[in-house]
Coordinates of C-alpha atoms and ligand atoms in Angstrom, one line a residue:
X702 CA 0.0 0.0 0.0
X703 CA 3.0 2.1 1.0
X704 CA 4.5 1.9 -2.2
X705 CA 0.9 2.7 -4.3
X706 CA 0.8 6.1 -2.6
X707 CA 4.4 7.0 -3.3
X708 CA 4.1 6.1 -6.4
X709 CA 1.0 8.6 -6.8
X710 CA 2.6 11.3 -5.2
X711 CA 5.7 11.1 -7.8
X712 CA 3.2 10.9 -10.4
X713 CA 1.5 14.3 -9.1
X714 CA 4.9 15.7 -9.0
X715 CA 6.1 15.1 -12.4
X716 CA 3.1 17.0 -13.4
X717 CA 3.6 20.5 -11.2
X718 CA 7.1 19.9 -13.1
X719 CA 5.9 20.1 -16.5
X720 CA 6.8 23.5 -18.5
X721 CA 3.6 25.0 -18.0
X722 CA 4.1 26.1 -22.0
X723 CA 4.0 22.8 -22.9
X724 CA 1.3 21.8 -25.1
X725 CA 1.6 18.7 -25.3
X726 CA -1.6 17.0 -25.2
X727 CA -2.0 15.1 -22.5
X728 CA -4.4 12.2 -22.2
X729 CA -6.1 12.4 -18.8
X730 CA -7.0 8.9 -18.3
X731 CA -3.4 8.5 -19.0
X732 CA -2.9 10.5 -15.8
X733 CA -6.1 9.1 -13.7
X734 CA -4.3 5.4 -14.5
X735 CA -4.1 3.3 -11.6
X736 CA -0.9 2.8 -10.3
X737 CA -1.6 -0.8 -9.6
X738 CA -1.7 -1.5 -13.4
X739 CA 1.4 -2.9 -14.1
X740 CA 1.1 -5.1 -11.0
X741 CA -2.0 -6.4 -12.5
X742 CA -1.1 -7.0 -15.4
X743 CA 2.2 -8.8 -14.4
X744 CA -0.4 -11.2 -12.2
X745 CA -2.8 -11.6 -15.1
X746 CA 0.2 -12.6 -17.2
X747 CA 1.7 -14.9 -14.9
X748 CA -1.8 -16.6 -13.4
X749 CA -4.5 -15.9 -16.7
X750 CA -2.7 -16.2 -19.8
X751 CA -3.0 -12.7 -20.2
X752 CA -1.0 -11.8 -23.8
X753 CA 2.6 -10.3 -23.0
X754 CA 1.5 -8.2 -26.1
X755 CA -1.8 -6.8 -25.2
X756 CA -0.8 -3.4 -25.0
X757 CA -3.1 -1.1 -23.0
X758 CA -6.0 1.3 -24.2
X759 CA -5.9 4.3 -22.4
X760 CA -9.6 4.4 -21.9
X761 CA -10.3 0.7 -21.1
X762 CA -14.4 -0.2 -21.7
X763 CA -15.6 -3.8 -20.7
X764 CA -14.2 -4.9 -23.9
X765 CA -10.8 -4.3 -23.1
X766 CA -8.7 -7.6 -22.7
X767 CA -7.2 -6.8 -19.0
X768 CA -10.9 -5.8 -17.7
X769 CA -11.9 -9.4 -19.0
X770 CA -9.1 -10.8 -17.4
X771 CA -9.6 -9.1 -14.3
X772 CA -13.1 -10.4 -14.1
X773 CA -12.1 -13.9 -14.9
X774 CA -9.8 -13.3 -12.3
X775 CA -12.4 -12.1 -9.7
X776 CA -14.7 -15.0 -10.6
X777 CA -12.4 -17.7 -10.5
X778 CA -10.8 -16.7 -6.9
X779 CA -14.5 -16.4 -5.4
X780 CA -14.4 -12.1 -5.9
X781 CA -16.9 -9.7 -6.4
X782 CA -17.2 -9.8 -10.1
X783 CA -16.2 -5.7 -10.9
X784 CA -13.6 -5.8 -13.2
X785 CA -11.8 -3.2 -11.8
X786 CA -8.5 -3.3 -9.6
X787 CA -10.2 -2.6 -6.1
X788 CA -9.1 -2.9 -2.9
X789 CA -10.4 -6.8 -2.7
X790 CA -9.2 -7.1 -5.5
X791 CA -5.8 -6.2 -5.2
X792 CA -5.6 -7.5 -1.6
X793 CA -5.9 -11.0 -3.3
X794 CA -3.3 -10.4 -5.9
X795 CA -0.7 -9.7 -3.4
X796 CA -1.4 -12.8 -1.2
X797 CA 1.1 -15.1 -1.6
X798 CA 0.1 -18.3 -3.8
X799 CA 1.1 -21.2 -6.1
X800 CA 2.9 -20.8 -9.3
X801 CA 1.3 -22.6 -11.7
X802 CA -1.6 -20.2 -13.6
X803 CA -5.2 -20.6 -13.1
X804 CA -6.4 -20.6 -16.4
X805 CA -4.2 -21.5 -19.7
X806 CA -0.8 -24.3 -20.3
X807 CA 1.6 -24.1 -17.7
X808 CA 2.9 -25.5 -20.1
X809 CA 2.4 -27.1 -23.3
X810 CA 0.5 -30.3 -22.6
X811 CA -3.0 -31.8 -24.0
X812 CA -5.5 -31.8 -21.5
X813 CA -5.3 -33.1 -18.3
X814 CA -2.3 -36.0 -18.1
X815 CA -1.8 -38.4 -15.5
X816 CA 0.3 -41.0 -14.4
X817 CA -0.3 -44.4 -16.2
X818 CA 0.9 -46.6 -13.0
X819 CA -0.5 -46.7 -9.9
X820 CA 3.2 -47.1 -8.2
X821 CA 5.3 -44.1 -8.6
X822 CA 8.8 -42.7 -7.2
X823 CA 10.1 -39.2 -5.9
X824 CA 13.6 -38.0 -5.3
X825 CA 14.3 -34.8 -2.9
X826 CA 16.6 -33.9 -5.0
X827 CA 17.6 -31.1 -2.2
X828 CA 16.7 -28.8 0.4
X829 CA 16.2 -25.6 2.2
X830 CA 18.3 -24.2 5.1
X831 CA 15.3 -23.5 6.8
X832 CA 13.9 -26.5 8.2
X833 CA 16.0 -30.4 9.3
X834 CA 16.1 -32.6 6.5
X835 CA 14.2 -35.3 8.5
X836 CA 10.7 -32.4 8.9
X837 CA 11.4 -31.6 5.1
X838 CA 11.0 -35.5 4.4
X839 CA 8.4 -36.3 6.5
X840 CA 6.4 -33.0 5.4
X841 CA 6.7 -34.9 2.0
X842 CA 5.6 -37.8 3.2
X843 CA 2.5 -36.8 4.7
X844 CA 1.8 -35.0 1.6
X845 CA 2.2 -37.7 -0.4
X846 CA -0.4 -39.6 2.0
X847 CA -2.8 -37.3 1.8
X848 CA -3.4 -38.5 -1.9
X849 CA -2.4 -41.9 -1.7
X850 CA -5.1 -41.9 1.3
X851 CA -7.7 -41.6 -1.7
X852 CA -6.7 -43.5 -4.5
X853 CA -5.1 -46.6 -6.1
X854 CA -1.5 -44.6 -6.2
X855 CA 1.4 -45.4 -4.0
X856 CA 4.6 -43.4 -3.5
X857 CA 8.2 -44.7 -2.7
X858 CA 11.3 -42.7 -2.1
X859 CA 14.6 -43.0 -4.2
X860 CA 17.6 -41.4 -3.5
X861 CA 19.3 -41.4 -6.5
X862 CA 19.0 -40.9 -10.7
X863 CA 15.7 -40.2 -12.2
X864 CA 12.4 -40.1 -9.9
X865 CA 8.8 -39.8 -11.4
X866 CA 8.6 -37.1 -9.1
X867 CA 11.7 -34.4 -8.6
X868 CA 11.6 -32.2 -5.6
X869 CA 13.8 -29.7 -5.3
X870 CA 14.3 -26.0 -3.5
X871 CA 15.6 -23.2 -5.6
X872 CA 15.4 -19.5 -6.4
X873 CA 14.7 -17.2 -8.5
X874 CA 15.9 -18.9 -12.1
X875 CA 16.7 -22.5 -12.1
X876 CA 16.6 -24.2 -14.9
X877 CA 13.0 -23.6 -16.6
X878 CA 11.1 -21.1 -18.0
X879 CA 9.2 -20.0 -14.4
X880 CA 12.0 -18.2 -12.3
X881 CA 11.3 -17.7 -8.7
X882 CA 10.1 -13.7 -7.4
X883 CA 11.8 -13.9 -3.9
X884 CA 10.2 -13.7 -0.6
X885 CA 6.1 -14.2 -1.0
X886 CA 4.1 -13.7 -4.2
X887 CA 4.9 -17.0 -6.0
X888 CA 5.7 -19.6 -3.4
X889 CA 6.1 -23.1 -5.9
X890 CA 5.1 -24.5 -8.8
X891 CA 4.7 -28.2 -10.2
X892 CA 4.3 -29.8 -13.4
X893 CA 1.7 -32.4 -14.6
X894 CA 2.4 -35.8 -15.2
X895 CA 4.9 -36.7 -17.8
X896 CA 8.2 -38.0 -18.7
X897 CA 11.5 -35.4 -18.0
X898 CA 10.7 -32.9 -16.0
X899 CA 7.1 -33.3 -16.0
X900 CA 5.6 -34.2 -12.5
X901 CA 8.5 -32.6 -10.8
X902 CA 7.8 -30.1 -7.8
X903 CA 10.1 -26.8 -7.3
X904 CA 9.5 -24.6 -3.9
X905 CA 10.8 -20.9 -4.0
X906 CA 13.9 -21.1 -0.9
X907 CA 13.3 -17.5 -0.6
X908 CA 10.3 -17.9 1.4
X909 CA 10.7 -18.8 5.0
X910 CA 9.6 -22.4 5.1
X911 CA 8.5 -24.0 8.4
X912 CA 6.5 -26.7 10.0
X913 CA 4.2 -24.7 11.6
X914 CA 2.0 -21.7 10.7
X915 CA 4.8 -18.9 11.5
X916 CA 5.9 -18.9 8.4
X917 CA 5.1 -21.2 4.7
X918 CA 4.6 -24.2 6.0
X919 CA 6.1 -27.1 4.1
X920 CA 3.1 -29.7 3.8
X921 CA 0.6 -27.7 3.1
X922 CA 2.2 -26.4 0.0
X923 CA 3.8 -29.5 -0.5
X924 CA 0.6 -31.5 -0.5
X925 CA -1.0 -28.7 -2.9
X926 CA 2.1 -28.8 -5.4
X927 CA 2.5 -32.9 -5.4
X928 CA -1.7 -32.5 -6.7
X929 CA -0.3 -30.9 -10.1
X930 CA 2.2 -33.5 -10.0
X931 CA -0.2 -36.6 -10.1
X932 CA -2.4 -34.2 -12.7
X933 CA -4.8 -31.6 -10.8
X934 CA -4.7 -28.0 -12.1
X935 CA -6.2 -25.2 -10.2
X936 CA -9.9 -25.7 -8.2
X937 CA -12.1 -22.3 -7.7
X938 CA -13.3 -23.8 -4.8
X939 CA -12.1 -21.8 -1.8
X940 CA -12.3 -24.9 0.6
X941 CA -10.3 -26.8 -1.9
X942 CA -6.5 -27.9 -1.2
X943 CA -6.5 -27.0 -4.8
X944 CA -7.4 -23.6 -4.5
X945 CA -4.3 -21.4 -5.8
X946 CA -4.1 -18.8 -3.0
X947 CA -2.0 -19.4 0.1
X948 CA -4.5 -20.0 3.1
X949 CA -2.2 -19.1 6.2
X950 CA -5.5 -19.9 8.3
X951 CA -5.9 -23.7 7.2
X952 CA -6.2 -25.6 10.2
X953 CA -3.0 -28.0 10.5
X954 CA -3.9 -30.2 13.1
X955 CA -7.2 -31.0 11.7
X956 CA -6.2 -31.1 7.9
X957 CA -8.0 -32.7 5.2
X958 CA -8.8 -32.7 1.5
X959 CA -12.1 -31.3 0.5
X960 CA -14.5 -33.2 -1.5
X961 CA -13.5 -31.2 -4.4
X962 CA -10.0 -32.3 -4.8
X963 CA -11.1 -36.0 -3.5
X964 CA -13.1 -35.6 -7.0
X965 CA -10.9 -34.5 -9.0
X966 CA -8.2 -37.0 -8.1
X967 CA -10.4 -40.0 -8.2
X968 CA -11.9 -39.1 -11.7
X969 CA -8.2 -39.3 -12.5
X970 CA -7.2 -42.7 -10.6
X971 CA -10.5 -44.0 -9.1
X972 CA -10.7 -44.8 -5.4
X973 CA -8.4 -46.4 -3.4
X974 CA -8.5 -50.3 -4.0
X975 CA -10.0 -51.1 -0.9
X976 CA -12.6 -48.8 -1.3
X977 CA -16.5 -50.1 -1.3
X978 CA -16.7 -48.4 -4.6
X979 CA -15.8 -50.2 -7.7
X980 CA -12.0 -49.8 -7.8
X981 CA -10.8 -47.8 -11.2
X982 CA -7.7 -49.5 -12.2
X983 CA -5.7 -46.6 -14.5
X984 CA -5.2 -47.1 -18.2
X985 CA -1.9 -48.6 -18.5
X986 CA -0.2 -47.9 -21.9
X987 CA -1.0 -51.1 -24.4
X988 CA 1.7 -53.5 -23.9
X989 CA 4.1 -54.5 -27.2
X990 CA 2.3 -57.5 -29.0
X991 CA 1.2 -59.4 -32.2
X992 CA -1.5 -56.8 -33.4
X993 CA 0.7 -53.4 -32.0
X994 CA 2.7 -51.6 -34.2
X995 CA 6.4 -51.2 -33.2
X996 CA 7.9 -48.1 -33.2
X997 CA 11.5 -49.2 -35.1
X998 CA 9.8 -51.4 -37.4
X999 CA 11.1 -50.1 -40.8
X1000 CA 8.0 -50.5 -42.3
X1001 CA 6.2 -48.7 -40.5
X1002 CA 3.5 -46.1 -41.8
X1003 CA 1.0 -43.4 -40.2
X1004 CA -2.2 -43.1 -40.6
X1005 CA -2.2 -39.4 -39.5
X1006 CA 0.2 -37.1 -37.9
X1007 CA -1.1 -34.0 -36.2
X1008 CA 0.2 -31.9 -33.1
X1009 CA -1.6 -30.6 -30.2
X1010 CA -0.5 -28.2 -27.7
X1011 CA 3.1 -28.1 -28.7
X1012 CA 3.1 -31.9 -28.9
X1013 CA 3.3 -33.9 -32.0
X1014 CA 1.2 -37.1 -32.3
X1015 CA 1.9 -39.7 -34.5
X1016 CA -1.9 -42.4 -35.2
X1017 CA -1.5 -46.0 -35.9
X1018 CA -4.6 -48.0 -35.7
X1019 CA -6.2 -48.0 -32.5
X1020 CA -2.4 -46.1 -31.5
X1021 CA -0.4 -42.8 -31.3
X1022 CA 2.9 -41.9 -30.2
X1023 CA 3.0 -39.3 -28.4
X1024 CA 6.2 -36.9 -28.5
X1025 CA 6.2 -33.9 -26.3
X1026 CA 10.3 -33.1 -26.3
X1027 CA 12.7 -33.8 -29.2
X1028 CA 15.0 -35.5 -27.5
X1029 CA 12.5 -37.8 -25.3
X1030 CA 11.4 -41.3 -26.5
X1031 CA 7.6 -40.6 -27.0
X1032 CA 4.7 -42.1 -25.1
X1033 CA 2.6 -44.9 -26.8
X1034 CA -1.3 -44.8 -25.7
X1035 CA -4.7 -46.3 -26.9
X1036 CA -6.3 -43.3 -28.7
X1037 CA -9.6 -44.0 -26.6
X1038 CA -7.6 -44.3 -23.5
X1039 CA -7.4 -40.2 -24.2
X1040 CA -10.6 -39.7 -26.2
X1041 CA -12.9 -42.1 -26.0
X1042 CA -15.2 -41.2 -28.8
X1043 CA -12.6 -41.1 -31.2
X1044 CA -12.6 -44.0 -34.2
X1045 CA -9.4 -46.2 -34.5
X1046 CA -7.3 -45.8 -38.0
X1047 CA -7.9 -42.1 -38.7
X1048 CA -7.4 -40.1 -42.0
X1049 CA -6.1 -37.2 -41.2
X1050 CA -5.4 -34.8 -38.0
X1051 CA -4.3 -31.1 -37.8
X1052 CA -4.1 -28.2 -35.2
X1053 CA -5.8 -24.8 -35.7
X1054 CA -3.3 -23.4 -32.6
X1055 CA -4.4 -19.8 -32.9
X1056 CA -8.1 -21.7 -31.9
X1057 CA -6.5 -24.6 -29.6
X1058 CA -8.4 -26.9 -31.9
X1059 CA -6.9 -30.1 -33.3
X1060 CA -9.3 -31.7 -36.0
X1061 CA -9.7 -35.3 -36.8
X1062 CA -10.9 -36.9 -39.8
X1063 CA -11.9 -40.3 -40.6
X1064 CA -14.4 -40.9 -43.7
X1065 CA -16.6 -38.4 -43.8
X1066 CA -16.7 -36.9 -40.8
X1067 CA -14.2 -35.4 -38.4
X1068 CA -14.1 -33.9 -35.2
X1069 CA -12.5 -31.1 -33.2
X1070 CA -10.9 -31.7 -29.8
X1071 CA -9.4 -29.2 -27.5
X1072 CA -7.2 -31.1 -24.6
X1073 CA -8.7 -34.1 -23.8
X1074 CA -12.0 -32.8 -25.0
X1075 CA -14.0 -33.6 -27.4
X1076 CA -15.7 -30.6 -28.4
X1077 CA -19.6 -30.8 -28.5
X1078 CA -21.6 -30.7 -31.8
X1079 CA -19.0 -33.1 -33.4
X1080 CA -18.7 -35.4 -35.5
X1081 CA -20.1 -33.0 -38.2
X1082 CA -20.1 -34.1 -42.4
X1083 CA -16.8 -32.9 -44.4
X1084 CA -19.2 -31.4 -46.7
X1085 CA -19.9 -28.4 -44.4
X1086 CA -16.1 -27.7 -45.0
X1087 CA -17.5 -27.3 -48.8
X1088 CA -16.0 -30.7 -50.1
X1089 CA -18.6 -31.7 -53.5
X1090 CA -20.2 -34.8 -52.3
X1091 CA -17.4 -37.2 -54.6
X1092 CA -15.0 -36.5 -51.8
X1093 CA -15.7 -39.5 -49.5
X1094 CA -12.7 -38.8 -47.3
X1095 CA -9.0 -37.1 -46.7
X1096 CA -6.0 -38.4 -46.9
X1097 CA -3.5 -35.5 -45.2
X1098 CA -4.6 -32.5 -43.8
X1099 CA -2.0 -29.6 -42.7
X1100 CA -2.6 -26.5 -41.2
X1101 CA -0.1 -23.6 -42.2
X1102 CA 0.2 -21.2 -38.9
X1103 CA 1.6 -18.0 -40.3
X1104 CA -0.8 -17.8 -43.7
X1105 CA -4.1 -19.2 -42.0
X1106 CA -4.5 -21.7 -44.8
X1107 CA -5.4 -25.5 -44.2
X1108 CA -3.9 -27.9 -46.7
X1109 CA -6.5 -31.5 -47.6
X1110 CA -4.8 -33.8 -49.7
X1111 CA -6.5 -36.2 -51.6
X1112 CA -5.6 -39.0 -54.2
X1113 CA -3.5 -37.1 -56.7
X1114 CA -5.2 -33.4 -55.7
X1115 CA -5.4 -30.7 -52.8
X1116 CA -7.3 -28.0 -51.7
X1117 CA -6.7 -25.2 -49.7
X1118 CA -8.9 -23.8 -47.0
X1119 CA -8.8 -20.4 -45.9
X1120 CA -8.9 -20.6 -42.0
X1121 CA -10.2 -16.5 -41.6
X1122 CA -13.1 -16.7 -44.2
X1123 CA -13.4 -20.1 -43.3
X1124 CA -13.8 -22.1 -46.7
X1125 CA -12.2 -23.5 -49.2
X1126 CA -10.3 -21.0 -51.6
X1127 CA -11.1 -20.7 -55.4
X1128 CA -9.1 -22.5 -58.2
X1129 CA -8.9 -25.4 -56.1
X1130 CA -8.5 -28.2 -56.0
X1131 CA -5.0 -28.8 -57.9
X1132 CA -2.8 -31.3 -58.8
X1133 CA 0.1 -32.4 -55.8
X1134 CA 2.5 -32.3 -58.2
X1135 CA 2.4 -29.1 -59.8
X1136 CA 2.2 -27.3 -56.3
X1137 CA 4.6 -29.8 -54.3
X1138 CA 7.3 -31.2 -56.8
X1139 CA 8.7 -34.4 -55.7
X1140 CA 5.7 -35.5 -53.6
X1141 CA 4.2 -38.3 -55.0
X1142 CA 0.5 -38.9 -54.1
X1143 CA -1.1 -40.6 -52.4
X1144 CA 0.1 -39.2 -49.0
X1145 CA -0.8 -40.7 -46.0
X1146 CA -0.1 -37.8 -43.5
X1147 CA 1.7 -34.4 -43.6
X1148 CA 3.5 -32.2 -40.9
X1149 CA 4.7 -28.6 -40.7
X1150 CA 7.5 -28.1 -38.3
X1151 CA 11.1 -26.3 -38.5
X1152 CA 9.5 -24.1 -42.1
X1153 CA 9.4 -27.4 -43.5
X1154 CA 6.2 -29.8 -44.4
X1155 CA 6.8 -33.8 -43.9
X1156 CA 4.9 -35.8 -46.5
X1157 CA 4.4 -39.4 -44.9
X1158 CA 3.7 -42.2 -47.5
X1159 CA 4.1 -45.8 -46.3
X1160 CA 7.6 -45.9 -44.5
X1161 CA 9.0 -42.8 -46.8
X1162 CA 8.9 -39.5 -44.9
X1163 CA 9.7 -36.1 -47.8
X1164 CA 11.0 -33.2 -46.3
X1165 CA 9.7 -30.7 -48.3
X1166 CA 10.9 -27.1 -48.5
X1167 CA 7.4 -24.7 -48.8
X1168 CA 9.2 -21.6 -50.1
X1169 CA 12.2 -23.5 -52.3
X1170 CA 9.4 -25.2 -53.6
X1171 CA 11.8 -28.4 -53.2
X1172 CA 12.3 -31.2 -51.6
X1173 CA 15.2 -31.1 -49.2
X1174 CA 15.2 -34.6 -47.9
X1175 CA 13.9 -37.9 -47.7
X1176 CA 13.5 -40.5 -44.4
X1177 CA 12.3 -43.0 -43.2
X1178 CA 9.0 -42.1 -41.6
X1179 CA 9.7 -43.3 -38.1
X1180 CA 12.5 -41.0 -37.7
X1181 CA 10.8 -39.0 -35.5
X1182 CA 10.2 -41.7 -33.0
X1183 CA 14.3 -41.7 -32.1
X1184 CA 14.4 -44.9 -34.1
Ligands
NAG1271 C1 18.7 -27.6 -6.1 O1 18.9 -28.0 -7.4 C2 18.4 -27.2 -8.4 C3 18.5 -27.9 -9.8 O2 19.8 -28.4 -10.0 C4 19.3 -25.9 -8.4 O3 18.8 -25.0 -9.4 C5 19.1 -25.3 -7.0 O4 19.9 -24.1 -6.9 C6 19.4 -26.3 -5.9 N1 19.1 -25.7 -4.6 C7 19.8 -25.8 -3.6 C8 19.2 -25.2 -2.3 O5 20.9 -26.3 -3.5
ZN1272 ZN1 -1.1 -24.7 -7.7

């Protein structure tokens, strides 16, 4: 608060400073701008997936992207809805909380992961100066059997090499894109389940952590943090564990999850085994056998490759690989393990990202998913695309970021779509061959990535150069599963 009324007094003096000749004109809402702004904003970005680029208007209506945020902001945390920065308002946004946003990718992953295996490991890969080793571990301990109190998971500590879960203390930068703010504000963040760093837990060592209320106290955020780490993102349900703001006034000695987050774990996992309920065993990934593709066979071809969220996914039969790093073996799944109204042996699959949309074709129909969602009102007809009623299906479909155009390929032709007018452009369709040298039909899949588009046909992968007009290389097509 002490700072907001300095800051106002400077601004007042800067303007008894001003030449009085000076004609520049002014803006007076520039002037009547809340001081608090930039704080806002900085929260909105971090916590609401406010754009780093939305610059502000001076004279902000209810249209303005920051006064949305705000209420989103307000609603989510249990605030009057105003959309304004008032004292409630900012109170909240000064409270000290978890790092992971509210709304939006912490980062890039489809949906809501979790862990497929009920038995899982964490390291403490170090630890803070303020607290014994021996209350650090048994603060993760407890946390960890909080959740393993209500489902079919079980935790078990390693001490060395590569845990499911990572914990670790650090500040400010360490090693990922989210750097620490120092004392309060941000006081950890998590990831969701996943290979690498994925499901790994990092607490801010400047904060003062301690086993009672006097200062952060280590399970409590603990227990919050290892929720994102089996696959929970943020509850608006003030009673929740899951709840993103700090609650300094939860009562320790009589802790326990709320039903909220005992839903949303067990629609994850199920209920412990023991449970009267009818025990929900976790999808475990298809095990290698006659009948599943291989990943190094040499002779093996996709049905459709398509990306989603950042990821990449490669669709086999009733399959896909999924690769969310470059350099990390990707994860095989059942596609209805993920979305269980999806057909097996797709067409074609590509991502509108600028509408976190992925669409998925298979005869004539497709669908749109966002996450793990499949979005309501699908499966609708190609035809409403404008394909003429001959086209019974796609083979390849590629959507071009920059240019807002959606490549279809089929048999020896493609058409082009227009993503802003939303239909197919004139003059099409064409011939592959006149537009894509070197590609011979009929493809089986295409992906953009790096500037370049990847024709897949059988076990040939064409690199193909979209502004050379060339193609630049050829591979095998598995060589993006680190074969
Ligand atoms: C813990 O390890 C991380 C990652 O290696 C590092 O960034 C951090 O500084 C370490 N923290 C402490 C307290 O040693
Ligand atoms: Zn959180």
């Amino acid at each position: 608060m002490e700072r907001t009324v300095r800051m106002r007094h400077l601004a007042i003096l800067v303007l008894l400073h001003l030449p009085v000749c000076w004609t520049y004109p002014l803006d007076r809402t520039a002037v009547e701008e809340d001081p608090n702004m930039d704080l806002a904003q900085q929260y909105l970005e971090s916590y609401y997936n406010l754009g780093k680029d939305v610059k502000r208007g001076f004279r902000r209506k209810d249209s303005d992207p920051i006064v949305k945020k705000i209420q989103e902001m307000q609603k989510f945390l249990g605030l009057e809805v105003t959309g304004k920065l008032d004292s409630n308002t900012l109170e909240v946004m000064a409270k000290p909380r978890c790092g992971v946003p509210d709304v939006g990718q912490f980062t890039t992953f489809p949906g809501a992961p979790k862990w497929w295996k009920t038995h899982l490991t964490y390291r403490i890969v170090n630890y803070t100066l303020d607290l014994p080793r021996k209350v650090v571990d048994s603060a993760i301990e407890k946390a960890l059997r909080v959740w393993e109190a209500v489902t079919p998971l079980t935790f078990s500590r390693v001490d060395e090499g590569e845990a499911d879960i990572m914990i670790l203390f650090a500040v400010r930068g360490h090693g990922d894109f989210y750097s620490f703010d120092g004392p309060g504000k941000t006081l950890a963040h998590a990831y969701p389940p996943g290979q690498g760093f994925y499901g790994d837990a990092h607490f801010d060592d400047d904060e003062r952590w301690t086993e009672d209320e006097s200062g952060t106290n280590m399970f409590l955020v603990a227990a919050h943090e290892l929720g994102h780490s089996l696959g929970l993102s943020h509850s608006d349900n003030t009673e929740a564990l899951m709840y993103p703001v700090y609650n300094s006034r939860t009562d320790l000695a009589r802790f326990r999850l709320s039903r909220d987050d005992v839903a949303g774990i067990q629609s994850l996992y199920g209920p412990p085994p023991s449970s009267p309920e009818e025990p929900v065993v976790p999808t475990e990934p298809p095990a290698a056998g006659p009948g599943t593709p291989a990943r190094c066979d040499p002779e093996l071809s996709f049905d459709a490759v398509g990306t989603l969220r950042g990821e990449t996914l490669f669709f086999k039969d009733r399959y896909f690989w999924r690769k969310f790093h470059w350099d990390l073996e990707p994860e095989f799944h059942l596609i209805s393990a993920f979305w269980p109204s999806l057909p097996s042996a797709l067409d074609a699959a590509y991502e509108v990202s600028s509408e976190d949309t992925t669409f998925i074709f298979k005869g004539n129909q497709f669908w749109a998913i966002r996450g793990l969602e499949v979005q309501a009102g699908y499966p609708r007809s190609i035809h409403t695309l404008g394909f003429p009623p001959t086209i019974r299906k796609i083979d390849a479909a590629v959507s071009d970021k920059e240019k807002k155009k959606t490549y279809f390929f089929v048999e020896e032709k493609y058409w082009r779509f227009d993503e802003i007018s939303q239909s197919l452009d004139r003059g099409f369709p064409r011939l592959i061959v006149d537009d894509f040298p070197g590609v011979e039909p009929k493809v089986d899949a295409v992906l953009q990535a790096f500037g370049f588009f990847y024709f897949f046909s059988g076990s040939t992968q064409i690199e193909f150069d979209p502004n050379a007009r060339m193609v630049t290389r050829r591979l095998k097509s598995n060589s993006w599963l680190l074969c």
